[in-house]
Amino acid sequence: MSAPSPAPPAPPARPEAADESRWAALIAALDTAAKVRLLTGASLWALHGEPRLGLHPVVTSDGPQGVRGTGEVPGETGLLAPAPSATGATWDIELAERLGRVFAAEARRKNVDVVLAPLVNLQRTPVAGRHFECLSEDPLLSGALGAAIVRGLQGEGVAACLKHFVANDSETDRTRYRARIDPRTLREVYLAPFERILAETGPWSVMGAYSGLDDGTESAPVLEHRRILRGVLKDEWGYDGAVISDWAAARTTAATAVAGLDLVMPGPDGPWGDALVRAVHRGEVDEAVVDDKVLRLMRLAARVGKLTEPWTPGEQPPPLPPAPAPAPVGEEDFAALREVLTRGTVLLRDERALLPLDPGRLSRVALIGPNAVEPYLQGGGSAHVPAVRTVGYAEGLRAALPEGVGLTVHRGGSSRRHAPFVDPARLTGMRAAYFSEDGAPLGEEVRRTGDWGAFGVPDGAADVVLTGRITLAEPGEHLLEFGCAGRFTVALDGTPVHAGEDDRGVELVLDSGHHHPETHRRTVRVGADPVHLDLRIDLRVVDADGYGRFVTAHVRHLPPGPGVEDEIAEAVAAARAADAAVVVVGTNEEVESEGWDRPDLELTPQQHRLVRAVAAVNPRTVVVVNAGAPVLLPWAGEVPALLWAWLPGQEAGHALADVLFGRAEPSGRLPWTLPARAEDVPVPDAVPVDGVLDYREGLHIGHRGHDRAGTEPAFPFGHGLGWTTWSYDRVEVHEPSVPVPAPADPAPVLADGDGPRIAVTLTNTGPRTGREVVQAYLDAPDGAPGDPVRVLAGFAVAEVPAGGTVTVVLTLPRRVFQSWDEEHRCWRTPAGRRRLRVGRSSRDLRLTLDLAPALDLAPALD
């Protein structure tokens, strides 16, 4: 038997706490309708202001891969960072905090107060559509890096919005499924990153998920789940910030209000408003509950500098507290994003010490692959940011290579499922005529494009008719492809060829059907004379609630041209003639996106053929994987060098050149496990059964599941090589009163935590300075067969010169030694000794240390 541990640390103190009695009096003076009005957004991104409270409108923005802004500035661009999974691969807390500060400055440039980030859901299954938006498959790594991003944002006065609370780990039926999770797994795995971040940093807002939760006691949508929102988040953890709905996730009035939701987004419509006022008057919702929600919004406003002294409605409001003006976007920002990417790039394999390449010894380089020509820079969905600039792989390599070194670029075949959008030169106009419900014309516009996705159609428009003419000139077989959302008809030369009757409204946005519609294909053979086709698309305007009203029509076209095998042959010939071949394969927006999960982990077959063919003719082949989530690489052991370059953001080409030519070390480590076979994946899919997604794997997520099954991954969690080699010399318990036996330069590296301190001494045994991620894993307690074989217990990054020795001190979190006791609703430390293993990855563990259970922990009892 063991003793319960002390309660987790309280969130940081509120600097405005002394003002709250005055705020409460101001809130009490408002009528119910005025208070309730504040609890639904004023628009898609902004909250309401209230002069009588001194409350100015607070502005939000999507933000996992950058701060997109509110869309009010036409053509606005921004910094496009690497995807969060690349940040996860850095394993670098300091760097993640710096990235948070970059996001904060960007938010200030765009007048944004709340950035909807970080996302700390876990990569439960590699097929999850938003896998790239998550930091890791591991709760400890996700929590540590998520806390760092929050510190970076909020240290600059910009609110983080921690999301998606909780267990919203996949996209299939994400607005409807219930995640069935046993209490111990919920606490130790899925709540763990949220608990750590809330305790360490006190995020100023938390986003409630679309999905539902069945924790064995209560089964409900998360936004109606009293036990998780009010019971755990607010009461047990003492969270004092605002709980915000995911966009259009709130569907009920009293149930969401009493469960703990504070703000419905987007607005101005939604399930609260007048309905919540009536619920208060009927006694279904206590007015004190409403008052608490308004108080939480005032705290949020105060923290981001949007609360002043009250003023009389209609009069000029008091000036806001001055905030430092951020510097314009510049090279310093680009350098920061470039560093995140190089630090996160993972060298998976370098069998012949091929890397780094010496540009001075190269005369010709062949850059090959579908993603070499068209890099996939960012995932689809709400993470999308129009980039202030983009540096493709070809551009980056050309800029880095010495003058006179030739660079040839070859696609090697398309990897896309859909044809590209039709070339505007083939379109004669593309006219949109708008009509009211009774058929009255409301105006027209012309846009010469096959990508017709339009939010904000004219007021009163119920139908849109698109007309245009497509000209197909080249002899041969042309492919036309049409995709629309909602209710529509597509006709060619007056004959209907495609139709739909989907009236789901906002669900077309939530499942990304508005930008990823199912398509109809039609082939057209052209002879000596061009073919002209009259196109007409009738579209019913979709009402997507707070997202606005829109139509979607995609017109795609693939002309006759070389086949895949012809393109591969051309690429192979170029590789044979080059001193080095760089092959970039990966995913694209058809594969990795919010709104849907992947059916499998496969690259297209032609990409596999391309890699093998190039590697067979050039022994200096470097394969680069441009993907956010795992893909199967059956040839991984056959290529000389293999890099994982993530969804890289705007600095893709510069960062890849830095790594290839040795200007930066690829010091990343995998934040997830890369499986060797699809059948080895612990959670192979995310398909609910009868509306339930059963987390039957329990505690055994990611690398823990592979350890339990004894499978051999292609590359394990935590793996990465870098430019040098390492010896792990010793590990011992570090007593704080005893100086760490480390040289003066570099100094010891400290990691955060509240448990025992462990000192690990290691030596850089290679020829170059390198960065190492020291990883500590805790074995399961004796006599606990249901526990994971081992869990990540701590990590730290050290940079060491060639031949140097350093001692790294890891302070392990107390929580990794504990397990959740649902019967008594407390954390307990199991009795018995524990074994700690230290090394370079979850499968490369070089040192062991036996720990007494009483070491810096609550004592174990008989």
CSV table of C-alpha atoms in Angstrom, one decimal, residues 7-419:
chain,number,residue,atom,x,y,z
A,7,ALA,CA,-1.8,17.9,-4.6
A,8,PRO,CA,-0.2,19.2,-7.9
A,9,PRO,CA,1.2,22.8,-7.7
A,10,ALA,CA,-1.3,25.6,-8.1
A,11,PRO,CA,-1.3,27.7,-11.2
A,12,PRO,CA,0.7,30.9,-11.1
A,13,ALA,CA,-0.9,33.7,-9.0
A,14,ARG,CA,-3.2,36.1,-10.7
A,15,PRO,CA,-1.7,39.6,-10.7
A,16,GLU,CA,-5.2,41.1,-11.0
A,17,ALA,CA,-6.8,39.1,-8.1
A,18,ALA,CA,-7.1,42.2,-5.9
A,19,ASP,CA,-9.4,43.8,-8.5
A,20,GLU,CA,-11.8,40.9,-8.7
A,21,SER,CA,-14.2,42.0,-6.0
A,22,ARG,CA,-14.6,45.3,-7.9
A,23,TRP,CA,-15.1,43.4,-11.2
A,24,ALA,CA,-17.8,41.2,-9.5
A,25,ALA,CA,-19.7,44.3,-8.4
A,26,LEU,CA,-19.6,45.7,-12.0
A,27,ILE,CA,-20.8,42.4,-13.3
A,28,ALA,CA,-23.7,42.2,-10.8
A,29,ALA,CA,-24.9,45.6,-11.9
A,30,LEU,CA,-25.5,44.3,-15.5
A,31,ASP,CA,-28.8,42.7,-16.5
A,32,THR,CA,-28.8,39.1,-17.4
A,33,ALA,CA,-29.1,39.7,-21.2
A,34,ALA,CA,-26.1,42.1,-21.1
A,35,LYS,CA,-24.0,39.5,-19.4
A,36,VAL,CA,-25.1,36.6,-21.6
A,37,ARG,CA,-24.4,38.7,-24.7
A,38,LEU,CA,-20.7,38.6,-23.8
A,39,LEU,CA,-20.6,34.8,-23.7
A,40,THR,CA,-20.9,34.3,-27.4
A,41,GLY,CA,-18.4,35.8,-29.9
A,42,ALA,CA,-19.3,39.0,-31.8
A,43,SER,CA,-17.9,37.5,-35.0
A,44,LEU,CA,-15.8,34.7,-36.4
A,45,TRP,CA,-12.8,35.8,-34.4
A,46,ALA,CA,-13.7,38.6,-32.0
A,47,LEU,CA,-15.4,38.8,-28.7
A,48,HIS,CA,-17.9,41.5,-27.6
A,49,GLY,CA,-16.8,44.5,-25.6
A,50,GLU,CA,-18.8,46.1,-22.8
A,51,PRO,CA,-18.1,49.7,-21.7
A,52,ARG,CA,-19.8,49.3,-18.3
A,53,LEU,CA,-17.1,46.7,-17.5
A,54,GLY,CA,-14.2,48.4,-19.1
A,55,LEU,CA,-14.1,45.5,-21.5
A,56,HIS,CA,-12.6,46.0,-24.9
A,57,PRO,CA,-13.1,43.4,-27.7
A,58,VAL,CA,-10.6,40.5,-27.5
A,59,VAL,CA,-9.4,39.1,-30.8
A,60,THR,CA,-8.5,35.4,-31.5
A,61,SER,CA,-6.7,33.7,-34.3
A,62,ASP,CA,-5.7,30.2,-35.4
A,63,GLY,CA,-2.1,29.5,-34.6
A,64,PRO,CA,-0.5,26.0,-34.4
A,65,GLN,CA,1.8,26.7,-37.4
A,66,GLY,CA,1.7,30.5,-37.3
A,67,VAL,CA,-0.7,33.3,-36.6
A,68,ARG,CA,-3.1,33.5,-39.5
A,69,GLY,CA,-5.0,36.6,-38.4
A,70,THR,CA,-8.6,37.4,-38.8
A,71,GLY,CA,-8.9,37.7,-42.6
A,72,GLU,CA,-9.9,41.4,-42.3
A,73,VAL,CA,-6.8,42.5,-44.2
A,74,PRO,CA,-7.1,41.3,-47.9
A,75,GLY,CA,-4.0,39.4,-49.0
A,76,GLU,CA,-2.5,39.4,-45.5
A,77,THR,CA,0.4,37.1,-45.0
A,78,GLY,CA,2.4,35.9,-42.0
A,79,LEU,CA,5.2,33.8,-40.7
A,80,LEU,CA,4.8,30.2,-41.5
A,81,ALA,CA,6.6,28.0,-39.0
A,82,PRO,CA,7.4,24.3,-39.3
A,83,ALA,CA,4.5,22.1,-38.2
A,84,PRO,CA,4.3,21.4,-34.5
A,85,SER,CA,5.5,17.8,-35.0
A,86,ALA,CA,8.8,19.4,-36.2
A,87,THR,CA,8.9,21.4,-33.0
A,88,GLY,CA,8.3,18.2,-31.1
A,89,ALA,CA,11.3,16.7,-32.9
A,90,THR,CA,13.6,19.3,-31.4
A,91,TRP,CA,13.0,18.0,-27.9
A,92,ASP,CA,14.2,21.5,-27.0
A,93,ILE,CA,12.3,23.4,-24.3
A,94,GLU,CA,14.3,26.6,-24.7
A,95,LEU,CA,13.7,26.6,-28.5
A,96,ALA,CA,10.0,26.0,-28.1
A,97,GLU,CA,9.7,29.0,-25.8
A,98,ARG,CA,11.5,31.1,-28.3
A,99,LEU,CA,9.0,30.0,-31.0
A,100,GLY,CA,6.2,31.0,-28.6
A,101,ARG,CA,7.8,34.5,-28.5
A,102,VAL,CA,8.0,34.6,-32.3
A,103,PHE,CA,4.2,33.8,-32.4
A,104,ALA,CA,3.5,36.5,-29.8
A,105,ALA,CA,5.2,39.2,-31.9
A,106,GLU,CA,3.3,38.0,-34.9
A,107,ALA,CA,0.1,38.2,-33.0
A,108,ARG,CA,0.8,41.8,-31.9
A,109,ARG,CA,1.5,42.7,-35.6
A,110,LYS,CA,-2.0,41.4,-36.5
A,111,ASN,CA,-3.8,42.9,-33.4
A,112,VAL,CA,-4.5,39.4,-32.1
A,113,ASP,CA,-4.9,38.8,-28.4
A,114,VAL,CA,-5.4,35.0,-28.2
A,115,VAL,CA,-3.5,32.5,-30.3
A,116,LEU,CA,-5.4,29.1,-30.6
A,117,ALA,CA,-2.3,27.1,-29.7
A,118,PRO,CA,-0.6,24.9,-28.6
A,119,LEU,CA,-2.4,21.7,-29.5
A,120,VAL,CA,-1.4,19.1,-27.0
A,121,ASN,CA,-3.6,16.2,-28.0
A,122,LEU,CA,-1.5,13.1,-28.5
A,123,GLN,CA,-0.6,11.2,-31.7
A,124,ARG,CA,-2.6,8.2,-30.6
A,125,THR,CA,-2.7,6.8,-34.1
A,126,PRO,CA,-0.4,7.7,-37.0
A,127,VAL,CA,-3.3,7.9,-39.4
A,128,ALA,CA,-4.9,10.9,-37.6
A,129,GLY,CA,-5.5,13.8,-39.9
A,130,ARG,CA,-4.1,16.4,-37.5
A,131,HIS,CA,-1.2,14.2,-36.4
A,132,PHE,CA,1.2,16.9,-37.8
A,133,GLU,CA,-0.4,19.5,-35.6
A,134,CYS,CA,0.4,17.6,-32.4
A,135,LEU,CA,3.8,17.7,-30.7
A,136,SER,CA,4.3,14.0,-29.9
A,137,GLU,CA,2.9,10.6,-29.2
A,138,ASP,CA,4.3,10.9,-25.6
A,139,PRO,CA,2.4,12.8,-22.8
A,140,LEU,CA,5.6,13.9,-21.1
A,141,LEU,CA,7.3,15.3,-24.2
A,142,SER,CA,4.0,17.0,-25.3
A,143,GLY,CA,3.5,18.6,-21.9
A,144,ALA,CA,7.0,19.9,-21.6
A,145,LEU,CA,7.1,21.5,-25.0
A,146,GLY,CA,3.5,22.7,-24.8
A,147,ALA,CA,4.3,24.5,-21.5
A,148,ALA,CA,7.3,26.2,-23.2
A,149,ILE,CA,5.2,27.5,-26.0
A,150,VAL,CA,2.7,28.9,-23.6
A,151,ARG,CA,5.5,30.6,-21.6
A,152,GLY,CA,6.8,32.2,-24.8
A,153,LEU,CA,3.4,33.5,-25.8
A,154,GLN,CA,2.1,34.7,-22.4
A,155,GLY,CA,5.5,36.1,-21.4
A,156,GLU,CA,4.9,38.7,-24.2
A,157,GLY,CA,1.3,39.4,-23.1
A,158,VAL,CA,-0.5,37.2,-25.7
A,159,ALA,CA,-2.9,34.5,-24.5
A,160,ALA,CA,-2.4,30.9,-25.3
A,161,CYS,CA,-5.4,28.7,-25.9
A,162,LEU,CA,-4.6,25.2,-24.9
A,163,LYS,CA,-6.4,22.7,-27.0
A,164,HIS,CA,-8.3,20.4,-27.6
A,165,PHE,CA,-9.5,19.4,-24.1
A,166,VAL,CA,-9.6,16.4,-24.1
A,167,ALA,CA,-9.0,13.2,-26.2
A,168,ASN,CA,-9.8,14.8,-29.5
A,169,ASP,CA,-7.1,12.7,-31.2
A,170,SER,CA,-8.6,11.9,-34.6
A,171,GLU,CA,-10.9,13.4,-37.3
A,172,THR,CA,-13.3,10.7,-38.3
A,173,ASP,CA,-16.7,11.8,-37.0
A,174,ARG,CA,-14.9,14.1,-34.7
A,175,THR,CA,-18.0,16.1,-33.9
A,176,ARG,CA,-20.0,13.1,-32.9
A,177,TYR,CA,-17.8,10.3,-31.5
A,178,ARG,CA,-17.4,9.5,-27.8
A,179,ALA,CA,-13.9,8.6,-26.7
A,180,ARG,CA,-14.3,5.7,-24.2
A,181,ILE,CA,-11.3,5.8,-21.9
A,182,ASP,CA,-10.7,4.1,-18.5
A,183,PRO,CA,-10.0,6.6,-15.6
A,184,ARG,CA,-6.4,5.6,-15.2
A,185,THR,CA,-5.5,6.0,-18.9
A,186,LEU,CA,-7.4,9.3,-19.0
A,187,ARG,CA,-5.4,10.6,-16.1
A,188,GLU,CA,-1.9,9.2,-16.9
A,189,VAL,CA,-2.0,9.7,-20.7
A,190,TYR,CA,-4.5,12.1,-22.2
A,191,LEU,CA,-5.0,14.6,-19.3
A,192,ALA,CA,-1.3,14.5,-18.4
A,193,PRO,CA,0.0,17.1,-20.8
A,194,PHE,CA,-2.9,19.4,-19.9
A,195,GLU,CA,-2.3,19.0,-16.2
A,196,ARG,CA,1.4,19.8,-16.5
A,197,ILE,CA,0.9,22.8,-18.6
A,198,LEU,CA,-1.9,24.2,-16.5
A,199,ALA,CA,0.2,23.7,-13.3
A,200,GLU,CA,3.4,25.2,-14.8
A,201,THR,CA,2.1,28.1,-16.9
A,202,GLY,CA,-1.5,28.8,-16.2
A,203,PRO,CA,-2.7,29.2,-19.8
A,204,TRP,CA,-5.2,32.1,-20.0
A,205,SER,CA,-7.7,30.1,-22.1
A,206,VAL,CA,-8.5,26.4,-22.8
A,207,MET,CA,-10.5,25.1,-25.8
A,208,GLY,CA,-13.0,22.4,-25.3
A,209,ALA,CA,-13.1,19.7,-28.0
A,210,TYR,CA,-15.7,18.8,-30.6
A,211,SER,CA,-15.8,15.1,-29.5
A,212,GLY,CA,-17.3,13.4,-26.5
A,213,LEU,CA,-15.9,11.5,-23.6
A,214,ASP,CA,-17.0,8.4,-21.7
A,215,ASP,CA,-14.8,8.1,-18.6
A,216,GLY,CA,-16.8,5.2,-17.2
A,217,THR,CA,-18.9,7.5,-15.0
A,218,GLU,CA,-20.2,10.1,-17.3
A,219,SER,CA,-20.7,9.9,-21.1
A,220,ALA,CA,-21.4,13.2,-22.9
A,221,PRO,CA,-19.9,15.6,-25.4
A,222,VAL,CA,-16.9,17.3,-23.8
A,223,LEU,CA,-18.6,20.7,-23.8
A,224,GLU,CA,-21.4,19.1,-21.7
A,225,HIS,CA,-19.2,16.9,-19.6
A,226,ARG,CA,-19.5,18.3,-16.0
A,227,ARG,CA,-17.1,15.8,-14.5
A,228,ILE,CA,-14.2,16.8,-16.8
A,229,LEU,CA,-14.8,20.5,-17.3
A,230,ARG,CA,-16.0,21.6,-13.9
A,231,GLY,CA,-15.0,18.6,-11.8
A,232,VAL,CA,-11.4,18.2,-13.0
A,233,LEU,CA,-10.4,21.3,-14.9
A,234,LYS,CA,-11.9,24.0,-12.7
A,235,ASP,CA,-12.5,22.5,-9.3
A,236,GLU,CA,-9.7,20.0,-8.8
A,237,TRP,CA,-7.0,21.8,-10.8
A,238,GLY,CA,-8.2,25.2,-9.8
A,239,TYR,CA,-8.2,26.6,-13.4
A,240,ASP,CA,-9.3,30.2,-13.3
A,241,GLY,CA,-9.2,31.0,-17.1
A,242,ALA,CA,-11.9,30.9,-19.8
A,243,VAL,CA,-13.0,27.6,-21.4
A,244,ILE,CA,-13.8,28.4,-25.1
A,245,SER,CA,-15.7,26.1,-27.4
A,246,ASP,CA,-14.0,24.8,-30.5
A,247,TRP,CA,-15.6,26.7,-33.4
A,248,ALA,CA,-19.3,25.6,-33.8
A,249,ALA,CA,-18.8,22.8,-31.3
A,250,ALA,CA,-21.4,24.0,-28.8
A,251,ARG,CA,-24.9,22.6,-29.7
A,252,THR,CA,-26.9,22.9,-26.4
A,253,THR,CA,-27.8,25.7,-24.0
A,254,ALA,CA,-28.2,24.7,-20.4
A,255,ALA,CA,-26.1,21.5,-20.6
A,256,THR,CA,-23.0,23.4,-21.9
A,257,ALA,CA,-23.5,26.3,-19.5
A,258,VAL,CA,-23.7,24.3,-16.3
A,259,ALA,CA,-20.9,21.9,-17.4
A,260,GLY,CA,-18.3,24.6,-17.4
A,261,LEU,CA,-18.1,26.1,-20.9
A,262,ASP,CA,-17.5,29.9,-20.7
A,263,LEU,CA,-17.5,31.2,-24.3
A,264,VAL,CA,-19.3,30.0,-27.4
A,265,MET,CA,-17.4,30.6,-30.6
A,266,PRO,CA,-17.9,31.8,-33.3
A,267,GLY,CA,-20.6,34.4,-33.1
A,268,PRO,CA,-22.9,36.2,-33.3
A,269,ASP,CA,-25.2,33.2,-33.5
A,270,GLY,CA,-25.1,30.0,-31.4
A,271,PRO,CA,-27.0,28.0,-28.8
A,272,TRP,CA,-26.7,30.6,-26.0
A,273,GLY,CA,-27.9,34.2,-26.5
A,274,ASP,CA,-31.7,34.6,-25.8
A,275,ALA,CA,-31.9,30.8,-25.1
A,276,LEU,CA,-29.5,31.1,-22.2
A,277,VAL,CA,-31.3,34.2,-20.8
A,278,ARG,CA,-34.5,32.2,-20.8
A,279,ALA,CA,-32.7,29.2,-19.1
A,280,VAL,CA,-31.5,31.6,-16.3
A,281,HIS,CA,-35.0,33.0,-15.9
A,282,ARG,CA,-36.5,29.4,-15.7
A,283,GLY,CA,-33.9,28.4,-13.1
A,284,GLU,CA,-32.1,25.9,-15.3
A,285,VAL,CA,-28.9,27.9,-15.1
A,286,ASP,CA,-28.0,29.8,-11.9
A,287,GLU,CA,-27.2,33.4,-12.6
A,288,ALA,CA,-24.0,33.0,-10.5
A,289,VAL,CA,-22.8,30.6,-13.2
A,290,VAL,CA,-23.2,33.3,-15.8
A,291,ASP,CA,-21.4,35.8,-13.5
A,292,ASP,CA,-18.5,33.4,-13.1
A,293,LYS,CA,-18.2,33.1,-16.9
A,294,VAL,CA,-18.1,36.9,-17.4
A,295,LEU,CA,-15.5,37.2,-14.6
A,296,ARG,CA,-13.3,34.7,-16.4
A,297,LEU,CA,-13.6,36.7,-19.6
A,298,MET,CA,-12.6,39.8,-17.7
A,299,ARG,CA,-9.5,38.0,-16.4
A,300,LEU,CA,-8.6,37.1,-20.0
A,301,ALA,CA,-9.1,40.7,-21.2
A,302,ALA,CA,-7.0,42.0,-18.3
A,303,ARG,CA,-4.2,39.6,-19.0
A,304,VAL,CA,-4.0,40.6,-22.7
A,305,GLY,CA,-4.3,44.3,-22.0
A,306,LYS,CA,-8.0,44.7,-23.1
A,307,LEU,CA,-9.5,45.9,-19.8
A,308,THR,CA,-9.6,49.5,-18.7
A,309,GLU,CA,-11.7,51.6,-16.4
A,310,PRO,CA,-15.4,51.4,-17.3
A,311,TRP,CA,-16.8,54.1,-19.5
A,312,THR,CA,-20.3,55.3,-20.5
A,313,PRO,CA,-21.7,53.6,-23.6
A,314,GLY,CA,-21.5,55.9,-26.6
A,315,GLU,CA,-18.6,57.9,-25.2
A,316,GLN,CA,-15.0,57.6,-26.2
A,317,PRO,CA,-13.4,54.6,-24.3
A,318,PRO,CA,-10.3,55.1,-22.2
A,319,PRO,CA,-7.0,54.3,-24.0
A,320,LEU,CA,-5.7,50.7,-23.7
A,321,PRO,CA,-2.5,50.1,-21.7
A,322,PRO,CA,0.4,50.7,-24.0
A,323,ALA,CA,2.0,47.5,-25.5
A,324,PRO,CA,5.5,47.4,-27.0
A,325,ALA,CA,5.3,47.7,-30.8
A,326,PRO,CA,6.6,44.6,-32.4
A,327,ALA,CA,9.3,45.0,-35.0
A,328,PRO,CA,8.4,44.3,-38.6
A,329,VAL,CA,8.8,40.8,-39.9
A,330,GLY,CA,12.4,40.4,-41.0
A,331,GLU,CA,15.5,38.2,-41.3
A,332,GLU,CA,15.7,37.6,-37.6
A,333,ASP,CA,12.2,35.9,-37.7
A,334,PHE,CA,13.2,33.9,-40.8
A,335,ALA,CA,16.3,32.7,-39.0
A,336,ALA,CA,14.4,31.6,-36.0
A,337,LEU,CA,12.0,29.5,-38.1
A,338,ARG,CA,15.0,28.1,-40.0
A,339,GLU,CA,16.7,27.1,-36.7
A,340,VAL,CA,13.5,25.3,-35.4
A,341,LEU,CA,13.5,23.3,-38.7
A,342,THR,CA,17.2,22.3,-38.7
A,343,ARG,CA,17.1,21.4,-35.0
A,344,GLY,CA,14.0,19.3,-35.7
A,345,THR,CA,15.3,17.6,-38.9
A,346,VAL,CA,16.0,14.0,-38.1
A,347,LEU,CA,18.9,12.1,-39.6
A,348,LEU,CA,17.4,8.6,-39.6
A,349,ARG,CA,20.2,6.8,-41.4
A,350,ASP,CA,23.7,7.6,-42.8
A,351,GLU,CA,25.1,4.3,-43.6
A,352,ARG,CA,28.3,5.5,-45.4
A,353,ALA,CA,28.9,8.7,-43.6
A,354,LEU,CA,27.6,10.4,-46.8
A,355,LEU,CA,26.4,13.5,-45.0
A,356,PRO,CA,27.2,16.3,-44.8
A,357,LEU,CA,27.9,16.8,-48.5
A,358,ASP,CA,30.9,19.0,-49.4
A,359,PRO,CA,29.7,21.6,-51.9
A,360,GLY,CA,33.3,22.2,-53.1
A,361,ARG,CA,33.5,18.6,-54.4
A,362,LEU,CA,30.3,18.7,-56.3
A,363,SER,CA,29.9,19.6,-60.0
A,364,ARG,CA,26.3,18.4,-60.5
A,365,VAL,CA,23.4,17.7,-58.1
A,366,ALA,CA,20.1,16.1,-59.1
A,367,LEU,CA,17.1,17.2,-57.1
A,368,ILE,CA,14.4,14.7,-57.7
A,369,GLY,CA,10.8,13.8,-56.5
A,370,PRO,CA,7.3,15.1,-56.5
A,371,ASN,CA,7.9,17.0,-53.3
A,372,ALA,CA,11.1,18.4,-54.6
A,373,VAL,CA,9.1,20.2,-57.3
A,374,GLU,CA,6.1,21.0,-55.1
A,375,PRO,CA,7.0,20.9,-51.4
A,376,TYR,CA,4.2,20.3,-48.9
A,377,LEU,CA,5.0,23.2,-46.5
A,378,GLN,CA,2.0,23.1,-44.1
A,379,GLY,CA,-0.9,20.8,-43.3
A,380,GLY,CA,-4.5,21.5,-44.4
A,381,GLY,CA,-7.3,23.0,-42.3
A,382,SER,CA,-7.2,25.6,-39.5
A,383,ALA,CA,-3.4,25.5,-39.3
A,384,HIS,CA,-3.1,27.1,-42.7
A,385,VAL,CA,-1.2,30.4,-42.9
A,386,PRO,CA,-0.6,32.4,-46.2
A,387,ALA,CA,3.2,32.7,-45.9
A,388,VAL,CA,5.0,36.0,-46.1
A,389,ARG,CA,7.5,34.1,-48.3
A,390,THR,CA,8.3,30.5,-49.2
A,391,VAL,CA,11.7,29.0,-50.1
A,392,GLY,CA,11.3,25.8,-52.0
A,393,TYR,CA,13.9,23.1,-52.0
A,394,ALA,CA,15.3,24.0,-55.4
A,395,GLU,CA,15.6,27.6,-54.5
A,396,GLY,CA,17.3,26.8,-51.2
A,397,LEU,CA,19.8,24.5,-52.8
A,398,ARG,CA,20.6,26.8,-55.7
A,399,ALA,CA,21.3,29.6,-53.2
A,400,ALA,CA,23.7,27.4,-51.2
A,401,LEU,CA,25.7,25.8,-54.0
A,402,PRO,CA,28.8,27.4,-55.3
A,403,GLU,CA,28.7,29.1,-58.7
A,404,GLY,CA,29.3,26.6,-61.4
A,405,VAL,CA,27.7,23.7,-59.6
A,406,GLY,CA,24.8,22.5,-61.7
A,407,LEU,CA,21.4,21.7,-60.2
A,408,THR,CA,18.8,19.8,-62.2
A,409,VAL,CA,15.2,19.3,-61.0
A,410,HIS,CA,13.0,16.4,-62.0
A,411,ARG,CA,9.6,15.4,-60.6
A,412,GLY,CA,9.8,11.7,-61.3
A,413,GLY,CA,6.1,11.4,-61.6
A,414,SER,CA,3.1,12.9,-59.8
A,415,SER,CA,2.1,11.7,-56.4
A,416,ARG,CA,-1.4,13.3,-56.4
A,417,ARG,CA,-4.8,11.7,-56.4
A,418,HIS,CA,-6.5,14.7,-58.0
A,419,ALA,CA,-5.6,16.6,-61.2
